[in-house]
Coordinates of C-alpha atoms and ligand atoms in Angstrom, one line a residue:
M1 CA 42.6 -30.8 33.3
G2 CA 39.8 -28.9 35.0
V3 CA 42.3 -26.8 36.8
I4 CA 43.8 -25.6 33.5
H5 CA 40.5 -25.0 31.8
L6 CA 38.7 -22.8 34.4
P7 CA 40.6 -19.5 34.0
A8 CA 40.6 -19.9 30.2
R9 CA 36.8 -20.3 30.3
H10 CA 36.4 -17.1 32.3
R11 CA 38.5 -15.2 29.9
S12 CA 36.6 -16.6 26.9
H13 CA 33.3 -15.6 28.6
R14 CA 34.3 -11.9 28.6
W15 CA 35.4 -12.2 25.1
L16 CA 32.1 -13.8 24.2
V17 CA 30.1 -10.9 25.7
A18 CA 32.3 -8.3 23.8
C19 CA 31.8 -10.3 20.6
L20 CA 28.1 -10.5 21.0
I21 CA 27.7 -6.8 21.6
G22 CA 29.8 -6.2 18.5
L23 CA 27.6 -8.6 16.6
V24 CA 24.4 -6.9 17.7
V25 CA 25.8 -3.6 16.4
I26 CA 26.9 -5.1 13.1
G27 CA 23.6 -7.0 12.8
A28 CA 21.6 -3.9 13.4
W29 CA 23.7 -2.1 10.8
L30 CA 23.3 -4.9 8.2
G31 CA 19.6 -5.2 9.0
R32 CA 19.0 -1.5 9.0
A33 CA 16.8 -1.5 5.9
L34 CA 14.6 -4.2 7.5
L35 CA 14.5 -2.2 10.7
F36 CA 13.6 1.0 8.9
E37 CA 10.9 -0.6 6.9
S38 CA 9.5 -2.4 9.9
W39 CA 9.4 0.8 11.8
T40 CA 7.6 2.7 9.1
L41 CA 5.0 0.0 8.7
A42 CA 4.5 -0.5 12.5
S43 CA 4.3 3.2 13.2
L44 CA 1.6 4.1 10.5
P45 CA -1.2 4.4 13.1
A46 CA 0.9 6.9 15.0
F47 CA 1.8 9.0 11.9
W48 CA -1.0 8.7 9.5
W49 CA -3.1 11.6 10.9
S50 CA -0.3 14.2 11.1
G51 CA -1.3 17.1 8.8
S52 CA -4.6 15.3 7.8
D53 CA -6.4 18.7 7.7
R54 CA -4.3 19.3 4.5
F55 CA -4.8 16.0 2.7
L56 CA -8.4 15.1 3.8
L57 CA -10.9 16.5 1.3
S58 CA -13.3 18.9 2.9
A59 CA -15.3 22.0 2.3
A60 CA -13.1 24.1 4.5
G61 CA -9.7 22.7 3.4
S62 CA -10.2 22.1 -0.3
D63 CA -13.5 23.8 -1.1
F64 CA -14.8 20.4 -2.0
D65 CA -18.3 19.0 -1.3
V66 CA -17.6 15.4 -0.1
S67 CA -21.3 14.7 -0.1
F68 CA -21.2 15.4 -3.9
A69 CA -24.7 16.9 -3.6
N70 CA -23.4 20.1 -5.2
Y71 CA -22.2 18.3 -8.4
S72 CA -24.1 16.9 -11.3
T73 CA -24.0 13.1 -11.5
T74 CA -22.8 13.4 -15.1
Q75 CA -19.9 15.8 -14.5
T76 CA -16.9 14.2 -16.2
S77 CA -14.6 17.2 -15.9
A78 CA -13.4 19.3 -13.0
A79 CA -14.1 22.5 -14.9
P80 CA -13.8 25.4 -14.1
F81 CA -10.7 23.8 -12.4
D82 CA -8.0 22.2 -14.5
D83 CA -8.2 18.4 -15.0
R84 CA -5.1 16.9 -13.4
V85 CA -6.3 13.3 -13.8
P86 CA -6.5 12.1 -17.4
P87 CA -9.8 10.6 -18.7
I88 CA -8.8 6.9 -18.5
L89 CA -10.5 4.0 -16.6
H90 CA -8.5 0.9 -15.6
H91 CA -9.8 -2.4 -14.3
V92 CA -7.6 -5.3 -13.3
A93 CA -8.8 -8.8 -14.0
M94 CA -5.9 -11.1 -13.6
G95 CA -5.6 -14.7 -12.4
G96 CA -6.0 -17.2 -15.3
A97 CA -9.4 -18.8 -15.7
G98 CA -10.7 -17.0 -12.6
A99 CA -10.1 -13.7 -14.4
A100 CA -12.3 -14.6 -17.4
R101 CA -15.1 -15.6 -14.9
Q102 CA -14.6 -12.3 -13.1
I103 CA -14.9 -10.3 -16.3
E104 CA -18.1 -12.1 -17.1
Q105 CA -19.5 -11.8 -13.6
W106 CA -18.9 -8.0 -13.3
K107 CA -19.5 -7.1 -16.9
E108 CA -22.5 -4.9 -16.3
V109 CA -21.1 -3.4 -13.2
R110 CA -18.0 -2.3 -15.0
Q111 CA -20.1 -1.1 -17.9
S112 CA -21.9 1.2 -15.5
C113 CA -18.6 3.1 -15.0
L114 CA -17.8 3.2 -18.7
D115 CA -21.3 4.5 -19.6
I116 CA -21.2 7.3 -17.1
H117 CA -17.8 8.5 -18.6
P118 CA -18.5 8.6 -22.3
G119 CA -15.5 9.0 -24.5
W120 CA -13.0 8.0 -21.8
E121 CA -10.2 5.6 -22.7
A122 CA -10.8 2.2 -20.9
H123 CA -8.4 -0.6 -20.2
I124 CA -9.0 -4.0 -18.8
W125 CA -5.7 -5.5 -17.5
T126 CA -5.8 -9.2 -18.2
D127 CA -2.8 -11.5 -17.5
E128 CA -1.6 -11.3 -21.1
K129 CA -1.9 -7.5 -21.3
A130 CA -0.4 -7.0 -17.9
N131 CA 2.6 -9.3 -18.6
A132 CA 3.4 -7.3 -21.8
F133 CA 3.0 -4.0 -20.1
V134 CA 5.3 -4.8 -17.1
A135 CA 7.9 -6.4 -19.5
E136 CA 7.9 -3.3 -21.6
Q137 CA 7.6 -0.4 -19.1
F138 CA 9.0 -1.9 -15.9
P139 CA 11.5 -4.5 -17.0
E140 CA 13.6 -4.0 -13.9
L141 CA 10.6 -5.1 -11.7
R142 CA 9.4 -7.9 -13.9
E143 CA 11.2 -10.8 -12.2
M144 CA 10.1 -9.7 -8.8
W145 CA 6.5 -9.1 -10.0
D146 CA 6.4 -12.6 -11.6
G147 CA 7.7 -14.1 -8.4
Y148 CA 5.1 -12.6 -6.0
K149 CA 3.7 -15.5 -4.0
F150 CA 0.1 -14.2 -3.8
P151 CA -1.9 -13.2 -6.9
I152 CA -3.3 -10.1 -5.0
Q153 CA 0.3 -8.8 -4.7
R154 CA 0.7 -8.9 -8.5
I155 CA -2.6 -7.1 -8.9
D156 CA -1.8 -4.4 -6.3
A157 CA 1.7 -3.8 -7.8
L158 CA 0.2 -3.6 -11.3
R159 CA -2.3 -0.9 -10.1
Y160 CA 0.6 1.3 -9.1
M161 CA 2.6 0.7 -12.3
V162 CA -0.4 1.3 -14.5
L163 CA -1.5 4.4 -12.5
Y164 CA 2.0 5.8 -12.7
H165 CA 2.5 5.2 -16.5
Y166 CA -0.9 6.3 -17.7
G167 CA -2.6 8.2 -14.9
G168 CA -6.4 8.0 -14.7
V169 CA -8.7 6.0 -12.5
I170 CA -8.2 2.5 -11.1
L171 CA -11.4 0.7 -10.1
D172 CA -12.1 -2.7 -8.6
M173 CA -14.3 -4.8 -10.8
D174 CA -17.1 -4.9 -8.2
L175 CA -17.5 -1.1 -8.0
Q176 CA -20.7 0.2 -9.7
C177 CA -20.5 3.9 -10.5
R178 CA -23.4 6.0 -9.2
R179 CA -22.0 9.2 -10.7
A180 CA -19.2 10.5 -12.8
L181 CA -15.8 11.2 -11.2
G182 CA -15.2 14.6 -12.9
P183 CA -15.3 16.7 -9.7
L184 CA -12.3 14.8 -8.3
R185 CA -10.2 15.3 -11.4
R186 CA -8.8 18.6 -10.2
F187 CA -6.6 16.8 -7.6
D188 CA -3.3 15.1 -8.3
F189 CA -4.2 12.0 -6.3
V190 CA -7.4 10.8 -4.6
A191 CA -8.2 7.6 -2.8
P192 CA -10.9 6.8 -0.3
A193 CA -10.2 6.7 3.4
A194 CA -10.0 3.3 5.0
H195 CA -11.0 2.5 8.6
P196 CA -9.3 3.2 11.0
T197 CA -6.2 4.4 9.2
G198 CA -4.9 4.9 5.7
F199 CA -6.7 4.6 2.4
S200 CA -8.0 1.8 0.2
V201 CA -6.4 0.9 -3.1
G202 CA -9.5 -0.5 -4.8
F203 CA -10.3 3.0 -6.1
M204 CA -7.5 5.5 -6.9
M205 CA -7.2 8.5 -9.2
A206 CA -3.9 10.1 -10.1
S207 CA -2.2 12.4 -12.6
Q208 CA 0.2 10.8 -15.0
R209 CA 3.7 10.2 -13.6
N210 CA 2.6 11.4 -10.2
P211 CA 5.6 11.4 -7.9
F212 CA 3.8 9.8 -5.0
V213 CA 2.6 6.9 -7.3
G214 CA 6.2 6.7 -8.5
A215 CA 7.2 6.2 -4.9
L216 CA 4.7 3.4 -4.6
V217 CA 6.3 1.7 -7.6
R218 CA 9.9 2.4 -6.4
N219 CA 9.3 1.0 -2.9
L220 CA 7.8 -2.3 -4.1
R221 CA 11.3 -3.8 -4.0
P222 CA 12.5 -2.8 -0.6
Y223 CA 9.1 -3.7 1.0
N224 CA 8.9 -7.1 -0.8
R225 CA 9.5 -9.4 2.2
A226 CA 7.7 -12.4 3.7
W227 CA 6.5 -10.2 6.6
L228 CA 6.3 -12.2 9.8
G229 CA 6.2 -15.2 7.4
L230 CA 2.4 -15.0 7.3
P231 CA 0.1 -14.4 4.2
Y232 CA -1.9 -11.5 5.5
P233 CA 0.9 -9.3 6.7
T234 CA 3.0 -10.2 3.7
V235 CA 0.3 -8.9 1.3
M236 CA -0.7 -5.9 3.3
F237 CA 2.9 -4.8 4.1
S238 CA 4.5 -5.5 0.6
T239 CA 1.8 -4.2 -1.8
G240 CA -1.6 -3.7 -0.1
C241 CA -3.4 -0.8 1.6
H242 CA -1.1 -0.7 4.6
Y243 CA 2.0 -0.5 2.3
A244 CA 0.5 2.3 0.2
S245 CA -0.7 4.3 3.2
T246 CA 2.8 4.0 4.8
I247 CA 4.4 5.4 1.7
H248 CA 1.8 8.2 1.8
A249 CA 2.5 8.9 5.5
Y250 CA 6.2 9.4 4.7
Q251 CA 5.8 11.8 1.8
P252 CA 7.4 15.1 2.6
N253 CA 4.4 17.1 1.5
R254 CA 1.0 15.3 1.5
T255 CA -1.1 18.3 0.6
T256 CA -1.9 17.2 -2.9
L257 CA -2.3 13.5 -2.1
K258 CA -6.0 13.7 -1.2
V259 CA -7.9 11.2 0.9
L260 CA -11.7 11.1 0.4
A261 CA -13.7 10.8 3.6
G262 CA -17.0 12.0 4.9
P263 CA -17.4 15.0 7.3
P264 CA -16.3 14.4 10.9
D265 CA -19.8 13.3 12.0
N266 CA -20.0 10.7 9.1
F267 CA -16.3 10.0 8.5
R268 CA -16.9 6.6 6.9
L269 CA -19.2 8.0 4.2
H270 CA -16.8 6.9 1.4
S271 CA -15.4 3.8 3.0
L272 CA -15.5 0.8 0.7
N273 CA -15.3 -1.8 3.4
G274 CA -17.8 -4.5 2.8
H275 CA -21.1 -4.3 0.9
V276 CA -21.8 -0.6 1.0
Q277 CA -23.3 2.3 -1.0
T278 CA -21.3 5.6 -1.0
P279 CA -22.1 8.8 -2.8
I280 CA -20.1 7.6 -5.8
F281 CA -20.2 3.8 -5.7
N282 CA -22.2 0.7 -5.0
H283 CA -19.7 -1.8 -3.7
L284 CA -21.2 -5.1 -4.7
G285 CA -18.4 -7.6 -3.9
S286 CA -17.6 -8.5 -0.4
S287 CA -14.0 -7.6 0.3
S288 CA -14.0 -9.3 3.7
W289 CA -10.5 -10.4 2.8
H290 CA -9.3 -6.8 2.9
S291 CA -11.2 -5.7 5.9
Y292 CA -10.2 -8.7 8.0
D293 CA -6.7 -8.0 7.0
A294 CA -6.8 -4.3 7.7
A295 CA -8.3 -4.8 11.2
L296 CA -5.7 -7.3 12.1
I297 CA -2.7 -5.4 10.8
V298 CA -3.9 -2.1 12.2
S299 CA -4.4 -3.5 15.7
V300 CA -0.9 -5.0 15.6
G301 CA 0.5 -1.8 14.2
R302 CA -1.2 0.4 16.8
M303 CA 0.2 -1.9 19.5
L304 CA 3.7 -1.6 18.1
G305 CA 3.4 2.1 17.1
H306 CA 3.1 3.1 20.8
K307 CA 5.9 0.7 21.8
L308 CA 8.6 1.6 19.4
P309 CA 11.4 1.4 22.0
I310 CA 10.3 -2.1 22.9
L311 CA 10.1 -3.0 19.2
A312 CA 13.7 -1.7 18.7
V313 CA 14.9 -3.9 21.6
V314 CA 13.0 -6.9 20.3
A315 CA 14.4 -6.3 16.8
G316 CA 17.9 -6.1 18.4
V317 CA 17.5 -9.4 20.2
V318 CA 16.2 -11.1 17.0
V319 CA 19.1 -9.8 15.0
F320 CA 21.4 -11.0 17.8
V321 CA 20.0 -14.5 17.9
V322 CA 20.0 -14.8 14.1
V323 CA 23.6 -13.6 13.7
R324 CA 24.8 -15.8 16.5
R325 CA 23.1 -18.8 15.1
T326 CA 24.5 -18.1 11.7
K327 CA 27.9 -17.8 13.2
R328 CA 27.6 -21.0 15.2
R329 CA 26.5 -22.9 12.1
R330 CA 29.5 -21.5 10.2
A331 CA 31.8 -22.5 13.1
V332 CA 30.4 -26.0 13.0
R333 CA 30.9 -26.3 9.3
V334 CA 34.5 -25.1 9.7
Ligands
NAG1 C1 -22.6 23.6 -2.0 O1 -23.7 24.4 -2.4 C2 -24.2 25.2 -1.3 C3 -25.5 25.9 -1.8 O2 -25.2 26.4 -3.1 C4 -23.1 26.2 -0.9 O3 -23.6 27.0 0.2 C5 -21.9 25.4 -0.4 O4 -20.9 26.3 -0.1 C6 -21.4 24.5 -1.5 N1 -20.4 23.7 -0.9 C7 -19.2 23.5 -1.5 C8 -18.2 22.7 -0.8 O5 -19.0 23.9 -2.7
NAG2 C1 3.0 21.6 0.0 O1 2.4 21.6 -1.3 C2 1.4 22.6 -1.4 C3 0.7 22.4 -2.7 O2 1.7 22.2 -3.8 C4 2.1 24.0 -1.2 O3 1.1 25.0 -1.4 C5 2.7 24.0 0.1 O4 3.4 25.3 0.3 C6 3.7 22.9 0.4 N1 4.1 22.9 1.7 C7 5.4 22.8 2.1 C8 5.6 22.8 3.6 O5 6.3 22.8 1.3

């Protein structure tokens, strides 16, 4: 019996190798969306800074005083420049009973921002209001939005949808306003720089139906994955700061998508990490959640960003193993 089997096994071995190579190619093709998204996310640290002299706010590049010393604290309009950002303030307070507590806890802090922008439209996005808004304006995203595993994903995604639909200013509940945001209204989009790459989504300003914010809404679906199967990467890569910064990095022209940072010798002047005071805000909450996350993801990203060829090979092997296992399982079932 052994005599008959040996040559056949050799032949089948060669066939097997050919099949497996074929499967890797097919697997890579089928998984190309995943490979592309993984690559964009992992390479953010390598690409974020390209052309930053055009999108970072500065005296030289945008004739803007990032210390805000030149502007009155009550300046609610960009005049003599055109106001691109409409006079609307948005706060998000979602998450059932916790949201009511949040509204109560940060009532005066939020009021500080309303008071310094008299006459502005103000929205507070509770669960009820957010559900109705998404159902009406983004019905195609509703099921996915409802199905997000982590509450922060629903909050982040809502930020982009609200900002796209209305334009205006999105503020975290724990940001106390030290001055009016008028000087920044001349730009189509503004968000504060995060450390060491990207920007934070706790404060964003945008014109209504801004194409970049539209891209943030449109890409929610393709990036909605259980990244690495872990909570932090899942949140950061599907809806959080890392996601938004990645979409920013891949915009064809980032000139109008401003990022607010300090001058080179004090780059973190506007960073909202932790309990800090910036020229515009007192950040009263502790967003240790976000900073821990960012640090973790960015270090992983930086590692991978410089090792893209290796990442590609690893991805190939993973696809190969998965496809083979699926095939084997199917064979067993047959
Ligand atoms: C701020 O004001 C000072 C003094 O008037 C002026 O020299 C400087 O150019 C201004 N900076 C910006 C960015 O407007
Ligand atoms: C990018 O946009 C800015 C502002 O709209 C424009 O001045 C510039 O020419 C654009 N750059 C390219 C390469 O299209």
